[in-house]
Structure formats: structure tokens, C-alpha cells
């Protein structure tokens, strides 16, 4: 048995060794950050042209995915065997290397999103990440400000829906957030979505999910078919209170909420993952960027055996949505933003 003094001495020695190791890790971490900064700058500079933002050009170029993969592939593990048995992997080192590589990718995207020198700014007009978010989502031109929800629609709002007790209540909640609204009634959902896609109306209301059936695929198929986006949502309980249905206000394009309406936003997207990216990679990125997963739905893709499509809903909160968008664009090019929205009470 070790006496108390010997025990304390052994603990002190181990703690000293751990302290020295932490110091080395800190120095190595600083070096890692510097190299990742170099990689981010190299990537952006490779797309920069006079008068254009390197980041915006990069994420819109078809070559960006391949160049980003080449930039980051150095840390990917090679196939190995253990004990001379073919196909038997040494899982721990490989997984560790892959995790480190993925965290490098996540950090490079954060650096790209935060490199404010790529975005024009003055004392009167400081860097606004929401302006870049709007541009990445294709809502504004490169020199355009973030648009507000209360708007630029001189003729007012024409909101279409199939009238019943619940959609009428949803319309009341949505219209209270907008100006000069007119209700337009339709008898079928497809005709209503088609009218929105052609600009006959400015918005439509669709049910998105309910507490009994989950995600309502029929209506998401309409969203896909007519290329619509969710800009607001609200939850309406049934008369008996046993079921809650989530309704969405749909437009033709993503709409960035005005500054006073950016609290408690939700980000909804669809990702189709290649072999080099897993769902856990996307969730790791969202966690490190401060977004929290609310809902995930998987579905098969016709004629693409073994390939899944994931519909993901994140609560943004105080998270870094800009970095998440850069990561999804560069790491998972088959991704679509379905909505950036508040859920109204």
C-alpha cells in the first residue's frame, strides 16, 4: 500500500507531465491555426478577381468543391490493415485522423466566413454577416444590402391558401407581420403553388408537419416541384388540442428577416451526402458553429440506390449561420436551403 506522501508525490509528477503536454498542445494549436489561415487565404485568393469578393465567387464556382477537397484532403487517412489480415481496419487512429481532418475543414470554413476584408465596410457601414448570408442564399446581388421583410412590394401582399379554421388562423398570424395583406382563396394546393411560382400571388400557406404524422411529404413535394422557400411558420393546435400542425408561409425566394426579427430563427435545409461526407460530419459542424438540431428526416432518392436525402431543421439561436452555409456549400455541394424563418406564436 502507498502511503499518503508517496501518493501525493505520484499525483504531482503526473500533473507536471500533463501540464507540459498541455503547453505543447497549446503551441501546436497556435501553429495549426496559422496554417489553416494560410489555407483559407490560398483558397479565397485562387478565386478572387478585381472588384469581386473571393468568398462569394468561390462558393458559386463549380470548381470550388473539387478545389476545397484538394485543399483539405492531406489529412484524410489511408486504408490500412491490422495484424496482416486484409480488410481488418485499425479503427482508432483512422477515426482520429478523419475527425481531425473534418475539424480542420470546419475551421477553414469559419475562417472564410469571418475574413471581413473580403467585404466592403466603413465606419458607418460595418461588416454585417447577414449581408453575406443573403448573398450566399442568392437573395441579393453582391453589392446589395440585406432586404427587409416589410417591404418592397408596392402592390402589397397577396397571400393564398385553402380556407378553413386553421389556415385562417395561420393567415391572421402571418399577415400581422406584413403590410397591406389580401387573402386569396384557392381550391387546390398545386394550383396555388403554381400561381406563386409565376408571381400571380406573393405568398402561400402550406401545412408542413403535424404531431401525429410528422413531416407532411405531400406538401414538401409541392415545395420541391415549384421551387418554393419557407419564410415564416406557425403552429396551430387542433380544436381538441390533441394535434398540432405547423404551417409555413412560402415565397419564391429566401427572405432574410429584418434585424429586429432575427431572434430564435430556424434554418431548414436538404443535403444529399457523397461518400466522403457523413451525416455526423454535418451535425459536428452544426454543433461547433452553435446550431442545434431540431428535426431530421431521411428519404431515399429514386434511381440512386443507397443514396439518402436528409431534411434537417436547426435552431440558429446565437449560432454562426454564415459559417454553416459556407461549410455546406463547400463540403456538401448537393445541398438546398429550404427556409430561414421564425415560428410565430
Coordinates of C-alpha atoms in Angstrom, one line a residue:
X1 CA 0.0 0.0 0.0
X2 CA 1.3 3.5 -0.9
X3 CA 1.3 6.0 2.0
X4 CA -0.2 9.4 1.7
X5 CA 3.0 11.3 1.0
X6 CA 4.0 8.9 -1.8
X7 CA 0.6 9.1 -3.3
X8 CA 0.7 12.9 -3.4
X9 CA 4.1 12.8 -5.0
X10 CA 3.0 10.5 -7.7
X11 CA 0.0 12.7 -8.4
X12 CA 2.3 15.8 -8.6
X13 CA 4.6 14.1 -11.1
X14 CA 1.7 13.1 -13.3
X15 CA 0.2 16.6 -13.1
X16 CA 3.5 18.2 -14.1
X17 CA 3.8 15.9 -17.1
X18 CA 0.2 16.7 -18.1
X19 CA 0.9 20.4 -17.7
X20 CA 3.9 20.3 -20.0
X21 CA 1.9 18.3 -22.5
X22 CA -0.9 20.9 -22.4
X23 CA 1.7 23.6 -23.1
X24 CA 2.9 21.7 -26.2
X25 CA -0.6 21.2 -27.3
X26 CA -1.3 24.9 -27.0
X27 CA 1.8 25.8 -29.1
X28 CA 0.8 23.2 -31.7
X29 CA -2.8 24.6 -31.7
X30 CA -1.5 28.1 -32.5
X31 CA 0.6 26.7 -35.3
X32 CA -2.3 24.7 -36.6
X33 CA -4.5 27.9 -36.6
X34 CA -1.8 29.8 -38.6
X35 CA -1.6 27.0 -41.2
X36 CA -5.4 26.9 -41.5
X37 CA -5.4 30.7 -42.0
X38 CA -2.9 30.2 -44.9
X39 CA -5.1 27.5 -46.5
X40 CA -8.2 29.7 -46.2
X41 CA -6.4 32.7 -47.8
X42 CA -5.0 30.5 -50.6
X43 CA -8.5 29.1 -51.3
X44 CA -10.1 32.6 -51.4
X45 CA -7.2 34.2 -53.4
X46 CA -7.5 31.4 -56.0
X47 CA -11.0 32.7 -56.9
X48 CA -10.5 36.4 -56.4
X49 CA -10.9 38.8 -59.3
X50 CA -10.7 42.6 -59.2
X51 CA -14.0 44.0 -57.9
X52 CA -15.3 40.7 -56.7
X53 CA -15.4 39.0 -53.3
X54 CA -13.2 35.9 -53.2
X55 CA -15.6 34.0 -50.9
X56 CA -18.7 34.7 -52.9
X57 CA -17.1 33.8 -56.2
X58 CA -15.6 30.6 -54.6
X59 CA -18.9 29.3 -53.3
X60 CA -20.6 29.9 -56.6
X61 CA -18.0 28.3 -58.8
X62 CA -18.5 24.7 -59.9
X63 CA -14.8 24.1 -59.3
X64 CA -15.0 25.2 -55.7
X65 CA -16.0 21.8 -54.3
X66 CA -13.1 20.0 -56.1
X67 CA -10.6 22.7 -55.1
X68 CA -11.8 22.7 -51.5
X69 CA -11.5 18.9 -51.3
X70 CA -7.9 19.1 -52.7
X71 CA -7.1 21.8 -50.2
X72 CA -8.2 19.6 -47.3
X73 CA -7.5 16.0 -48.4
X74 CA -4.0 15.9 -46.9
X75 CA -5.3 14.9 -43.5
X76 CA -7.5 12.1 -44.7
X77 CA -6.4 8.6 -43.5
X78 CA -5.2 6.0 -45.9
X79 CA -6.6 2.4 -46.0
X80 CA -4.7 0.2 -43.6
X81 CA -4.8 -3.4 -42.3
X82 CA -4.1 -4.8 -38.8
X83 CA -2.2 -7.9 -38.0
X84 CA -1.7 -8.8 -41.6
X85 CA -5.4 -9.5 -42.1
X86 CA -6.7 -7.8 -45.3
X87 CA -9.7 -5.6 -44.7
X88 CA -9.3 -5.5 -40.9
X89 CA -9.0 -1.8 -40.0
X90 CA -7.1 -0.1 -37.3
X91 CA -10.2 1.9 -36.3
X92 CA -9.0 4.2 -33.6
X93 CA -6.1 6.0 -35.4
X94 CA -8.1 6.2 -38.7
X95 CA -11.1 7.6 -37.0
X96 CA -9.0 10.1 -35.0
X97 CA -7.2 11.3 -38.2
X98 CA -10.5 11.6 -40.0
X99 CA -12.1 13.6 -37.1
X100 CA -9.1 16.0 -37.0
X101 CA -9.3 16.5 -40.8
X102 CA -13.0 17.2 -40.6
X103 CA -12.5 19.7 -37.8
X104 CA -9.8 21.4 -40.0
X105 CA -12.4 21.7 -42.7
X106 CA -14.9 23.1 -40.3
X107 CA -12.4 25.7 -39.0
X108 CA -11.3 26.7 -42.6
X109 CA -15.0 27.5 -43.4
X110 CA -15.3 29.5 -40.2
X111 CA -12.2 31.5 -41.2
X112 CA -13.5 32.0 -44.7
X113 CA -16.8 33.3 -43.3
X114 CA -15.1 35.7 -40.9
X115 CA -12.5 37.2 -43.2
X116 CA -14.1 40.6 -43.2
X117 CA -11.6 42.2 -45.5
X118 CA -13.4 40.4 -48.4
X119 CA -16.5 42.5 -47.7
X120 CA -16.6 46.3 -48.2
X121 CA -17.1 48.1 -44.9
X122 CA -16.7 51.6 -43.4
X123 CA -17.2 53.2 -40.0
X124 CA -20.8 54.0 -41.0
X125 CA -21.3 50.6 -42.5
X126 CA -19.5 47.8 -40.5
X127 CA -19.3 44.2 -41.6
X128 CA -22.7 42.5 -41.4
X129 CA -22.7 38.7 -41.6
X130 CA -26.4 38.8 -42.6
X131 CA -25.5 40.7 -45.8
X132 CA -23.2 37.8 -46.8
X133 CA -25.8 35.3 -45.7
X134 CA -28.3 36.9 -48.1
X135 CA -25.7 36.8 -50.9
X136 CA -24.8 33.2 -50.3
X137 CA -28.5 32.3 -50.4
X138 CA -28.8 34.1 -53.7
X139 CA -31.3 36.6 -52.4
X140 CA -29.2 39.7 -53.2
X141 CA -26.6 40.9 -55.6
X142 CA -23.0 41.2 -54.4
X143 CA -23.4 44.9 -53.6
X144 CA -27.0 44.8 -52.3
X145 CA -27.9 45.3 -48.7
X146 CA -30.0 42.8 -46.8
X147 CA -33.6 43.1 -47.7
X148 CA -36.2 43.6 -45.0
X149 CA -39.4 41.6 -44.7
X150 CA -41.5 44.7 -44.6
X151 CA -41.0 45.5 -48.0
X152 CA -40.5 46.3 -51.3
X153 CA -43.9 45.1 -52.6
X154 CA -45.6 48.3 -53.8
X155 CA -48.8 46.4 -54.5
X156 CA -49.0 44.8 -51.1
X157 CA -49.2 41.2 -50.2
X158 CA -51.5 38.6 -51.9
X159 CA -51.4 35.5 -49.7
X160 CA -53.1 32.4 -51.0
X161 CA -54.4 29.4 -49.0
X162 CA -57.2 26.9 -48.9
X163 CA -59.6 28.4 -46.3
X164 CA -60.5 26.5 -43.2
X165 CA -60.5 27.2 -39.4
X166 CA -56.8 26.5 -39.1
X167 CA -55.4 28.2 -42.2
X168 CA -57.5 31.2 -41.5
X169 CA -55.7 31.5 -38.1
X170 CA -52.3 30.9 -39.7
X171 CA -53.1 33.8 -42.2
X172 CA -54.0 36.1 -39.3
X173 CA -50.7 35.4 -37.6
X174 CA -48.6 35.8 -40.8
X175 CA -50.5 38.9 -42.0
X176 CA -49.9 40.6 -38.7
X177 CA -46.2 40.6 -39.5
X178 CA -46.7 42.1 -43.0
X179 CA -48.2 45.2 -44.5
X180 CA -51.3 45.6 -46.7
X181 CA -52.3 41.9 -47.0
X182 CA -55.1 40.5 -49.1
X183 CA -56.3 36.9 -48.7
X184 CA -56.7 34.9 -51.9
X185 CA -58.6 31.6 -51.8
X186 CA -57.7 28.6 -53.9
X187 CA -59.4 25.2 -54.2
X188 CA -56.3 23.1 -54.7
X189 CA -52.7 23.2 -53.4
X190 CA -51.0 22.5 -56.7
X191 CA -52.8 25.4 -58.5
X192 CA -51.9 27.7 -55.6
X193 CA -48.2 26.8 -55.7
X194 CA -48.1 27.2 -59.4
X195 CA -49.6 30.7 -59.1
X196 CA -46.9 31.6 -56.6
X197 CA -44.2 30.2 -58.9
X198 CA -45.4 32.5 -61.7
X199 CA -45.7 35.6 -59.4
X200 CA -49.5 35.8 -59.6
X201 CA -49.5 35.9 -55.8
X202 CA -46.7 36.9 -53.4
X203 CA -47.0 34.1 -50.8
X204 CA -48.9 31.0 -50.0
X205 CA -49.7 28.9 -46.9
X206 CA -49.0 25.2 -46.7
X207 CA -49.1 22.7 -43.8
X208 CA -45.6 21.3 -43.2
X209 CA -45.8 18.8 -40.4
X210 CA -48.1 17.7 -37.5
X211 CA -47.6 15.9 -34.2
X212 CA -49.3 12.7 -35.4
X213 CA -47.9 12.1 -38.9
X214 CA -44.6 14.1 -38.7
X215 CA -43.3 15.7 -41.8
X216 CA -46.1 16.0 -44.5
X217 CA -44.3 14.7 -47.6
X218 CA -47.1 15.6 -50.0
X219 CA -46.6 19.3 -49.3
X220 CA -42.8 19.1 -49.4
X221 CA -43.1 17.5 -52.8
X222 CA -45.0 20.6 -53.9
X223 CA -42.3 22.8 -52.4
X224 CA -39.7 20.9 -54.4
X225 CA -41.8 20.9 -57.6
X226 CA -42.4 24.6 -57.6
X227 CA -39.0 25.6 -56.0
X228 CA -40.5 27.5 -53.1
X229 CA -39.0 28.6 -49.8
X230 CA -40.2 28.9 -46.2
X231 CA -40.0 32.4 -44.8
X232 CA -42.3 32.1 -41.7
X233 CA -44.0 29.4 -39.8
X234 CA -46.6 29.0 -37.0
X235 CA -48.0 26.1 -35.0
X236 CA -51.8 25.7 -34.8
X237 CA -53.4 23.3 -32.3
X238 CA -56.5 21.3 -33.3
X239 CA -59.8 22.2 -31.7
X240 CA -59.5 19.3 -29.3
X241 CA -55.8 20.2 -28.6
X242 CA -54.7 16.7 -29.4
X243 CA -52.8 17.6 -32.6
X244 CA -50.5 20.5 -33.5
X245 CA -49.9 21.4 -37.2
X246 CA -47.1 23.5 -38.4
X247 CA -48.0 25.9 -41.2
X248 CA -45.4 27.7 -43.4
X249 CA -45.6 30.9 -45.3
X250 CA -44.0 30.2 -48.7
X251 CA -42.3 32.5 -51.2
X252 CA -40.3 32.1 -54.4
X253 CA -37.0 33.1 -52.7
X254 CA -35.3 33.0 -49.3
X255 CA -36.1 36.2 -47.4
X256 CA -33.7 37.3 -44.7
X257 CA -35.7 38.6 -41.6
X258 CA -35.2 42.2 -40.6
X259 CA -32.8 43.0 -37.8
X260 CA -35.4 43.1 -35.1
X261 CA -36.9 39.7 -36.2
X262 CA -33.7 37.6 -36.2
X263 CA -34.2 36.2 -32.7
X264 CA -34.8 32.5 -32.4
X265 CA -34.6 31.7 -36.2
X266 CA -34.8 28.2 -37.7
X267 CA -32.7 27.1 -40.6
X268 CA -34.1 24.3 -42.8
X269 CA -32.0 22.6 -45.5
X270 CA -31.7 19.4 -47.5
X271 CA -28.4 17.6 -48.1
X272 CA -27.5 14.7 -50.3
X273 CA -24.3 13.3 -49.0
X274 CA -21.4 11.9 -51.0
X275 CA -19.2 9.0 -49.8
X276 CA -16.7 11.4 -48.4
X277 CA -19.2 13.2 -46.1
X278 CA -21.5 11.6 -43.4
X279 CA -24.4 13.0 -41.6
X280 CA -22.3 13.0 -38.4
X281 CA -19.9 15.4 -40.2
X282 CA -22.8 17.8 -40.8
X283 CA -24.0 17.5 -37.3
X284 CA -20.5 18.0 -35.9
X285 CA -20.2 21.2 -37.9
X286 CA -23.6 22.5 -36.8
X287 CA -22.6 21.8 -33.1
X288 CA -19.3 23.6 -33.4
X289 CA -21.0 26.5 -35.1
X290 CA -23.5 26.7 -32.3
X291 CA -26.6 25.5 -34.2
X292 CA -28.8 22.8 -32.5
X293 CA -30.6 20.1 -34.4
X294 CA -34.4 20.2 -34.0
X295 CA -35.5 17.6 -36.6
X296 CA -34.0 15.2 -39.1
X297 CA -35.8 13.2 -41.8
X298 CA -34.2 10.8 -44.3
X299 CA -35.7 9.6 -47.6
X300 CA -34.4 7.5 -50.5
X301 CA -33.7 9.1 -53.9
X302 CA -35.2 7.3 -56.9
X303 CA -32.7 5.7 -59.2
X304 CA -29.8 6.3 -56.9
X305 CA -29.5 3.1 -54.9
X306 CA -28.1 3.5 -51.4
X307 CA -28.2 7.3 -51.5
X308 CA -30.2 9.2 -48.9
X309 CA -31.5 12.7 -48.8
X310 CA -31.6 14.3 -45.4
X311 CA -34.0 17.2 -44.5
X312 CA -32.6 18.9 -41.4
X313 CA -34.0 21.7 -39.2
X314 CA -31.7 23.6 -37.0
X315 CA -32.4 26.2 -34.3
X316 CA -30.0 29.1 -35.1
X317 CA -30.1 30.9 -31.7
X318 CA -26.8 32.7 -31.3
X319 CA -25.1 30.3 -33.7
X320 CA -22.9 31.0 -36.7
X321 CA -25.3 30.5 -39.6
X322 CA -22.8 32.1 -42.1
X323 CA -20.1 29.6 -41.4
X324 CA -22.6 26.7 -41.6
X325 CA -23.7 27.9 -45.0
X326 CA -20.1 28.1 -46.2
X327 CA -19.4 24.6 -44.9
X328 CA -22.5 23.1 -46.5
X329 CA -21.7 24.8 -49.8
X330 CA -18.1 23.6 -50.0
X331 CA -18.4 20.3 -48.2
X332 CA -21.8 19.1 -49.4
X333 CA -22.5 20.7 -52.8
X334 CA -25.8 18.9 -53.2
X335 CA -27.5 21.0 -50.6
X336 CA -30.5 23.2 -50.7
X337 CA -31.8 25.8 -48.3
X338 CA -35.5 25.2 -47.8
X339 CA -36.0 28.1 -45.4
X340 CA -34.7 30.6 -42.9
X341 CA -37.7 31.6 -40.6
X342 CA -39.3 32.3 -37.3
X343 CA -42.0 30.2 -35.8
X344 CA -44.7 32.7 -34.7
X345 CA -46.8 32.2 -31.5

